[in-house]
C-alpha cells in the first residue's frame, strides 16, 4: 500500500519526461497526459478508501524512517483533495487538448505545455502528500515554477508583463516560506510535520505565536487572503482560460490546504482565532465587492475566487470538527466549481471575442448550451440549493452558529457575501445571456495562441467543461458520504494522534 | 412525496423536447402532473387531517440534511392551491401563449419546475428541505419574470425580485441554522412539539421573519411584486398571486404554533401585516394597469394573511381558522382574476382601465365570473372570502382587548380599501366609460375561460360548503390555544360586531369607489418622498458605488505597493508578536570569530550600494559581492563545502548576467523615486531585515538541544547507513533525496521556461512584422524549438 502513496508524485513526473521525449507526436503526448492523470485519479480514490478504512498510509522515502527521512502521508484529507484536484486537472487537460485541436488541428504538438502541465500536477500531488515542511516548500516550488512557464508561455508582451506581478509576488512568498522553514528548523531541529507537532509545543508561547503568524502570512499569500490577495486578480485573468481554470481551482486551494495542515497539526490555534476571523471577513467582503466593480468576466470571477477563500478561512478560524469539516467540504466543492466557471468563461470569450460583459448579449438565445453550462456552476458558487455550494456553505454556517456569538456574526457575513456573489452572477447572466445577441468581435491579438471571436463553440470543449460541472453535481448528490468523510477527516486533524502515530510509530502517542 | 416533486422537475427537463413540436401539447402534458398531485393529496386528505402523511429521504445526515415531507391540514390547503391552480394555469397557458410565442417553451418547463419546487416547499417537514425549495422558487421566478431579457423593464424586475427574495432567503437560512443548532433538530414537527428558547432563538426568528416578509412582499420589501408584473400573465397568476408569494405567509403559519406566544414573533408580523394591508390597498386604488392593481391587491391581502397567522398565539385559534379560510379564498379569487386580466390582455386588446370600455357588454360571461371572484375578495356573502373575514373580525373583537380592537379596526380600514379596489377592478375592466371607444373583444376560447371559471366557482362552492372548510381549518388551528367559546366557520353567526364590520367595509368601500376621482387627486398630491422602491434602488446603487470605491483603493495595480503590503503584513503580524512576546537570549555575543565583523560590514555596504546603483553592471557586480561575502561567512563558520558551492553559483550567475547585460541598456530606466516614496520603502525594507535577523537570534536561543535528535541521527546513520562521511552529502543525496530531485526539477522547469521565452522572442524578432508580440502560434514554437 505504501508504494501507492508515491505514485501520484512519480507518475506525473515520469509522464512529464515522456512528453518531452514524444514532443514530435501530438497524439502520444496527449495520451500520456490523460493516461497519467486517470491513473493518479484511480490511485487517489484507492488511497482515500484505504485511508478512510485503516488510517493514514505512510511511505518512507528511500527507506529512511521519519523524521530522518521524508515521509509521504496519505490521510483522508490529502487523499480526498488529491482525488478532486486530479479530476479537475484531467478535465482541464481534456479541455485544453480539445481547444488546441479545434484551433490548430489534430497534428500540432505542444513542446512545453504537456511537460509543464504534468509537472504542475506533480507539485500539487507532492504538496498534498508530503509530511515534511521542507518538502512542502519544494512541492510549492515545482508547482509554482511550472505555473510561471504556463502563464508566460506563448503570449503577448503585455501578458508577460502582468505575469511578472504573479512571478515576483510568488517568489517573494517563497522567500518568506524558506525563511519560515529555516526559523522553524532553527528552533526545533526538525522539519517533519508530525515531529514538529510535538517539538513546537515545547517552545515558549511568544515564539510559537511568531512562527504561527509567519505561517499565516506565507500561506495567506499563496491562498490570496485579503490583504495579501492583490496579485491574483491582476494576473490570473490574463492567462489562457484552461491555465486560469487550473490555477484558480488548484493553486490557491493548495495554499489553503497548507494553512489547514499546519494550523491543525503544528500550531493548533496559537492565538490566531480572532485574527483568522477578521481575515475571513475582510476576504469575503473585499472579494465580493471587487467582483461587483468588474466588467471583465475573468477579473470578476477572480474576485469571487478571493471572496470564497474567506469562507474556507472562516471554517479554519472556527477550529472545531464542524468548522474544519466545513472547510474541507468547501475546498472540495470550490476547486471544482471555480475551475468550471473559468472554463465556461473561456468558451464565452472564445465565442464572443471579448471578456467585457458589456459588449456581449443574447447568448441564451444563440448558445443555449452555454447558458446552461454557465448557470449550473454560477448557482453552485452562489450556494443556491441543492448544489454542492449550498451543502458546503451550510456546513460552514452550522459550524459558525454552533460556536458562539462572534462566529455566528461572521456566519452573517458569509450569508451577505453569498448574496453579493449571486448578484455578481445575476449581472453576468443579465448582460451576457439576456438582451439582444451581439455579433462576435474580432480577435484583438491574432498573433498569440488564443483564438477568440469565432462565434462558435466546439462540442468537445463544451463536453469537457460539462464533465467538470457534472463532477460538482455529483458532489452535491454524494453529499452524505462526502460530509461523513470530511467529518472524520476533521476529527483526525484536530486529534493529531492518528497522523503522528502513522508517521512516527506508536511511541509518538 | 419526493418522487412527486422529482417527477415535476424531471418532466420539466423533458418538456422543451415536446415544446419543439407543439407548445400546446407541452403545457397540457405538464398540467397532468400537478393534477395528479392534487388527486394524490385529496386521496390522502383523511390521513392528512389525522396523523399526517410523512416521508423522509436521507441526504447528508452529518449536516442534518434530509428531504423530509409531511402532509397535514395546512399542507393540504397549500397543496390544493399549488397543484390545483398549477394544473389550471398550465392548461390556460396552452391557449394563452400563441403557437409562435418565443416565451412558450421556456415558460412551460419553468412553470412545471416551479410547481414541483412549490410542492416541495409546502410539503416540507424540515427547515432545510423547505429552504432548498424556497430558493428554487426564487430562481424560477427570476427566469420567468426575465424571460428572454429583451427589454430593460423585465430585466430590472427580474433582478429586483431575485435580490429581494434571495436576500430574505439567505437571512432565513441563517435563522434556520441558528434555530436548528439551538433545538438540535431541523424537523419542523419536532420543533413545534418542543420549541427551543434562548437569545440565539430570538435572533433566529427575526432572520426567519425577514425571509417570510421578502417572499410575501411585506412592507418595506413589497415593491418587487408589482414590478414583477412584466411577466406573462399566467406566470403572474401562478407565482405572484396564488402560490409563491403565499410562501412567506405559509412559513409564518407553519412556525406560529411554536413561537406565536413570543412578542418578538407576533408583534412584527401583525404590525408589518397591517401596514402592508393598508399601503397595498391604498396603492391598488390608483393603479391604471389592471395587473398592477391586482398586484397591489395581492400585497394587501398578504398583509391581511400575515396578521391572521401571526396573531394566532396571542389571540387564539379563531385567527387561525380565519387565516386558513382566507388563504384558500385568496388563492382562488386572485388566480381567477389574473386569468381574466390575461384574457382581456389577449382578446380585448389591453389591460389599462383608461382604454378598456364596454367589455362587460361584449363578454358578459367573463364579467359574471369576475363579479363572483371580486365578491369573494371584497368579502361578500355567500363566498369564501366572507366566511374568512367574518372569522377574522370575530377573532380580534372577541376577547382581544384593546390590541385586538385596534387590529380589528385596522383590518376594517384594510377591508374598506379592498372593497374599493375590487369595485375599481370591475369598473375598470368591464364598465362602459364615456368618451372611450368600446372595445371589440374576440370571444375567448374555452381553454382560456374554463381555467378562470373553476377557481371562481370554487370560492362560491367552498363558501356554501363552509363546514368542509371548517374541518380543514380546524385540523390546523388545533395547534393554537383555544379561545373560550367554540367557534365554527359559517356564513351566518347572527347579528353582531363582526357582521357590522363586514357591512361597514362594503358600504364604506363602495363609497370610496364612488369618490375615486377626488381620492386619486389626493393620492397624487400625497407623493411621499420616502418610497420603498427608491430605497431599494439607492441600496443597490450604494453597494455598487462602495464596491467601485473600495476596489479602486485596494487594487492599485502597482507591484511595489503589493510587495510593501506583504512586508508590512510580516512586520505587523509576526513582527509585533516578536517584539511583544519574545525576549532575546541572555548570553548574546556579537560575533563568534573576528573575521565575521569585516565580512558582515562588507556585505551590508554592498547591499546599500546595490540599492543606490544606477548602472546595471554595477548592480550585478554588487549582487555578486554580496554572494561572495556570504560565502566568506560560510568559510569562517567552518563550512568550506557550502562556501565552495556558493562561490560557484555566484561566479556562474555573474558570467550569465554579464552575457545578458550586453543586450540591455547600460542604465536602469526608471526615475529615482521621490523622497516621500523612497523613505517608507527604505523603512519597510530595513524593518523587514531587522525582523528576520532578530527572529533568527530569538529562535536559535529557544532551541532546547544544541544538536537535535534528527541531526544526531543523521550523524550516526550517515557512515553506517548511507556509507557517507560527509553528512551534508548524505542528507542531500540519500536521506532527503526527494527534495533534491524536486529542486532539480525546478531548475529544469526554469531552464525550459526561459528557453521558451527567449527562443520565442528571438523568433519574433526574426519576423519583423511581429515584433510587438511575445510569440506566435504553436507552429512558430515548433519551428524554433523543434
Coordinates of C-alpha atoms in Angstrom, one line a residue, chain B residues 270-525:
Chain B
X270 CA -49.0 41.9 12.9
X271 CA -47.6 45.4 12.6
X272 CA -45.9 44.7 9.2
X273 CA -49.0 42.8 8.1
X274 CA -51.4 45.6 8.9
X275 CA -49.1 48.2 7.4
X276 CA -48.8 46.2 4.3
X277 CA -52.5 45.7 4.0
X278 CA -53.2 49.4 4.2
X279 CA -50.4 50.6 1.9
X280 CA -51.1 47.9 -0.6
X281 CA -54.8 48.6 -0.7
X282 CA -54.1 52.4 -1.0
X283 CA -51.8 51.9 -4.0
X284 CA -54.2 49.5 -5.6
X285 CA -56.8 52.3 -5.6
X286 CA -54.8 54.3 -8.1
X287 CA -53.3 51.9 -10.5
X288 CA -54.5 52.1 -14.0
X289 CA -52.9 48.8 -15.1
X290 CA -55.2 46.1 -14.1
X291 CA -52.4 43.7 -13.4
X292 CA -50.6 46.1 -11.1
X293 CA -53.9 46.9 -9.4
X294 CA -54.2 43.2 -8.7
X295 CA -50.6 43.0 -7.6
X296 CA -51.0 45.7 -5.0
X297 CA -54.2 43.9 -4.0
X298 CA -52.1 40.8 -3.5
X299 CA -49.6 42.7 -1.4
X300 CA -52.5 44.0 0.7
X301 CA -54.1 40.6 1.1
X302 CA -50.8 39.0 2.0
X303 CA -50.6 41.6 4.8
X304 CA -54.0 40.5 5.9
X305 CA -53.0 36.9 6.0
X306 CA -49.8 37.7 7.9
X307 CA -51.9 39.4 10.6
X308 CA -54.2 36.4 10.8
X309 CA -51.4 33.8 11.1
X310 CA -49.1 35.9 13.3
X311 CA -51.8 36.7 15.8
X312 CA -52.7 33.1 16.5
X313 CA -50.7 32.6 19.6
X314 CA -51.9 35.9 21.2
X315 CA -55.5 36.0 20.0
X316 CA -56.3 32.3 20.0
X317 CA -57.3 29.7 17.4
X318 CA -60.1 31.6 15.7
X319 CA -57.4 33.8 13.9
X320 CA -56.0 30.5 12.6
X321 CA -59.4 29.4 11.3
X322 CA -59.8 32.8 9.6
X323 CA -56.3 32.5 8.2
X324 CA -57.0 29.1 6.6
X325 CA -60.2 30.3 5.1
X326 CA -58.6 33.4 3.7
X327 CA -55.6 31.6 2.4
X328 CA -57.8 29.3 0.4
X329 CA -60.1 32.1 -0.7
X330 CA -57.3 34.4 -1.7
X331 CA -55.6 31.8 -3.9
X332 CA -58.8 31.0 -5.7
X333 CA -60.1 34.5 -6.3
X334 CA -56.8 36.0 -7.2
X335 CA -55.9 33.3 -9.7
X336 CA -59.2 33.7 -11.3
X337 CA -58.9 37.5 -11.6
X338 CA -55.4 37.3 -13.0
X339 CA -56.6 34.8 -15.6
X340 CA -59.3 37.3 -16.5
X341 CA -56.8 40.0 -17.0
X342 CA -54.8 37.7 -19.2
X343 CA -57.9 37.1 -21.3
X344 CA -58.6 40.9 -21.5
X345 CA -55.0 41.5 -22.5
X346 CA -55.0 38.9 -25.3
X347 CA -58.6 39.2 -26.5
X348 CA -59.8 42.7 -25.6
X349 CA -56.6 44.5 -26.6
X350 CA -55.2 45.7 -23.3
X351 CA -55.5 45.9 -19.6
X352 CA -55.4 49.7 -19.0
X353 CA -58.5 50.9 -17.2
X354 CA -58.4 54.1 -19.2
X355 CA -58.6 52.3 -22.5
X356 CA -61.0 49.4 -21.7
X357 CA -64.6 50.2 -22.2
X358 CA -67.8 48.2 -22.8
X359 CA -66.1 44.9 -22.3
X360 CA -68.8 43.8 -19.9
X361 CA -71.4 44.1 -22.5
X362 CA -69.4 42.2 -25.1
X363 CA -68.3 39.5 -22.8
X364 CA -71.0 39.1 -20.1
X365 CA -69.8 35.6 -19.1
X366 CA -66.4 36.9 -18.2
X367 CA -67.9 39.8 -16.3
X368 CA -70.1 37.5 -14.3
X369 CA -67.2 35.3 -13.4
X370 CA -65.2 38.3 -12.4
X371 CA -68.0 39.6 -10.2
X372 CA -68.0 36.2 -8.5
X373 CA -64.3 36.4 -7.8
X374 CA -64.2 40.0 -6.7
X375 CA -67.1 39.4 -4.4
X376 CA -65.1 36.8 -2.6
X377 CA -62.2 39.3 -2.5
X378 CA -64.5 42.1 -1.1
X379 CA -65.9 39.7 1.5
X380 CA -69.5 39.4 0.3
X381 CA -71.7 36.5 1.3
X382 CA -72.1 33.7 0.4
X383 CA -68.5 33.5 -0.8
X384 CA -65.5 32.0 1.0
X385 CA -63.9 35.4 1.4
X386 CA -66.9 36.5 3.5
X387 CA -66.6 33.4 5.7
X388 CA -62.9 34.2 6.4
X389 CA -63.4 37.9 7.0
X390 CA -66.2 37.2 9.5
X391 CA -64.0 34.9 11.4
X392 CA -61.1 37.4 11.3
X393 CA -63.2 40.2 12.8
X394 CA -64.6 37.8 15.4
X395 CA -61.1 36.6 16.4
X396 CA -59.8 40.1 17.2
X397 CA -63.1 41.6 18.6
X398 CA -64.0 38.8 20.9
X399 CA -61.7 38.9 23.9
X400 CA -58.8 40.5 22.2
X401 CA -58.8 43.6 24.5
X402 CA -57.6 46.9 23.3
X403 CA -54.9 45.5 21.0
X404 CA -57.5 43.2 19.4
X405 CA -59.8 46.1 18.9
X406 CA -57.1 48.2 17.3
X407 CA -56.1 45.4 15.0
X408 CA -59.8 44.8 14.1
X409 CA -60.1 48.5 13.2
X410 CA -57.0 48.3 11.1
X411 CA -58.5 45.3 9.3
X412 CA -61.7 47.2 8.8
X413 CA -59.8 50.0 7.1
X414 CA -57.9 47.5 5.0
X415 CA -61.2 45.8 4.1
X416 CA -62.7 49.1 3.0
X417 CA -59.8 49.6 0.7
X418 CA -60.2 46.0 -0.5
X419 CA -63.8 46.6 -1.4
X420 CA -62.9 49.9 -3.1
X421 CA -60.2 48.4 -5.3
X422 CA -62.4 45.4 -6.0
X423 CA -65.0 47.7 -7.3
X424 CA -62.4 49.6 -9.2
X425 CA -61.3 46.4 -10.8
X426 CA -64.8 45.6 -12.1
X427 CA -65.4 49.1 -13.2
X428 CA -62.0 49.3 -14.9
X429 CA -62.3 46.1 -16.7
X430 CA -65.9 45.9 -17.7
X431 CA -67.7 49.3 -17.4
X432 CA -68.6 51.3 -20.3
X433 CA -66.8 54.6 -20.0
X434 CA -67.9 57.8 -21.6
X435 CA -65.5 59.1 -24.1
X436 CA -63.7 55.8 -24.6
X437 CA -64.3 53.8 -27.7
X438 CA -66.0 50.5 -26.8
X439 CA -63.6 47.5 -27.2
X440 CA -64.4 44.9 -29.8
X441 CA -63.1 41.9 -28.0
X442 CA -62.7 38.5 -29.6
X443 CA -64.5 35.6 -27.9
X444 CA -62.0 33.8 -25.7
X445 CA -61.9 30.1 -26.3
X446 CA -62.9 27.6 -23.6
X447 CA -59.2 26.8 -22.9
X448 CA -58.9 30.3 -21.5
X449 CA -62.2 30.7 -19.8
X450 CA -62.7 27.3 -18.1
X451 CA -59.5 27.6 -16.0
X452 CA -60.6 31.0 -14.9
X453 CA -64.1 29.9 -14.1
X454 CA -63.1 27.0 -11.9
X455 CA -61.4 28.8 -9.1
X456 CA -64.1 31.5 -9.1
X457 CA -66.7 28.8 -8.7
X458 CA -64.5 27.1 -6.1
X459 CA -64.8 30.3 -4.0
X460 CA -68.6 30.1 -4.2
X461 CA -68.7 26.3 -3.6
X462 CA -66.5 26.4 -0.6
X463 CA -68.4 29.4 0.8
X464 CA -71.5 27.4 0.7
X465 CA -69.8 24.2 1.9
X466 CA -68.3 26.0 4.8
X467 CA -68.4 23.0 7.2
X468 CA -65.8 21.4 4.9
X469 CA -63.5 24.4 5.2
X470 CA -64.1 24.4 8.9
X471 CA -63.0 20.8 9.3
X472 CA -59.9 21.5 7.2
X473 CA -59.1 24.7 9.1
X474 CA -59.7 23.0 12.5
X475 CA -57.0 20.4 11.6
X476 CA -54.5 23.3 11.6
X477 CA -56.0 25.5 14.3
X478 CA -55.9 22.8 16.9
X479 CA -52.2 23.7 17.4
X480 CA -53.2 27.0 19.0
X481 CA -54.5 27.8 22.4
X482 CA -58.3 27.6 22.2
X483 CA -60.4 30.7 22.8
X484 CA -63.3 30.5 25.3
X485 CA -66.3 29.8 23.2
X486 CA -66.1 27.3 20.4
X487 CA -66.3 29.0 17.0
X488 CA -67.0 27.4 13.7
X489 CA -66.6 28.9 10.3
X490 CA -70.0 29.7 8.9
X491 CA -72.0 32.0 6.7
X492 CA -74.3 33.2 9.4
X493 CA -73.4 33.8 13.0
X494 CA -76.3 36.1 13.8
X495 CA -76.1 39.8 14.1
X496 CA -73.0 41.1 16.0
X497 CA -70.0 43.2 15.7
X498 CA -68.3 41.1 13.0
X499 CA -71.3 41.3 10.7
X500 CA -71.4 45.1 11.4
X501 CA -67.8 45.4 10.4
X502 CA -68.3 43.4 7.3
X503 CA -71.3 45.6 6.3
X504 CA -69.4 48.7 7.1
X505 CA -66.4 47.6 5.0
X506 CA -68.7 47.0 2.0
X507 CA -70.6 50.3 2.5
X508 CA -67.5 52.5 3.0
X509 CA -65.7 50.7 0.3
X510 CA -68.5 51.4 -2.2
X511 CA -68.5 55.0 -1.1
X512 CA -64.7 55.2 -1.6
X513 CA -65.0 53.9 -5.1
X514 CA -67.7 56.4 -5.9
X515 CA -65.3 59.2 -4.7
X516 CA -62.5 57.8 -6.8
X517 CA -61.7 61.0 -8.6
X518 CA -61.1 63.2 -5.6
X519 CA -59.3 60.4 -3.9
X520 CA -56.9 59.9 -6.8
X521 CA -56.3 63.6 -6.9
X522 CA -55.4 63.4 -3.2
X523 CA -53.1 60.4 -3.9
X524 CA -51.3 62.4 -6.5
X525 CA -50.7 65.3 -4.1

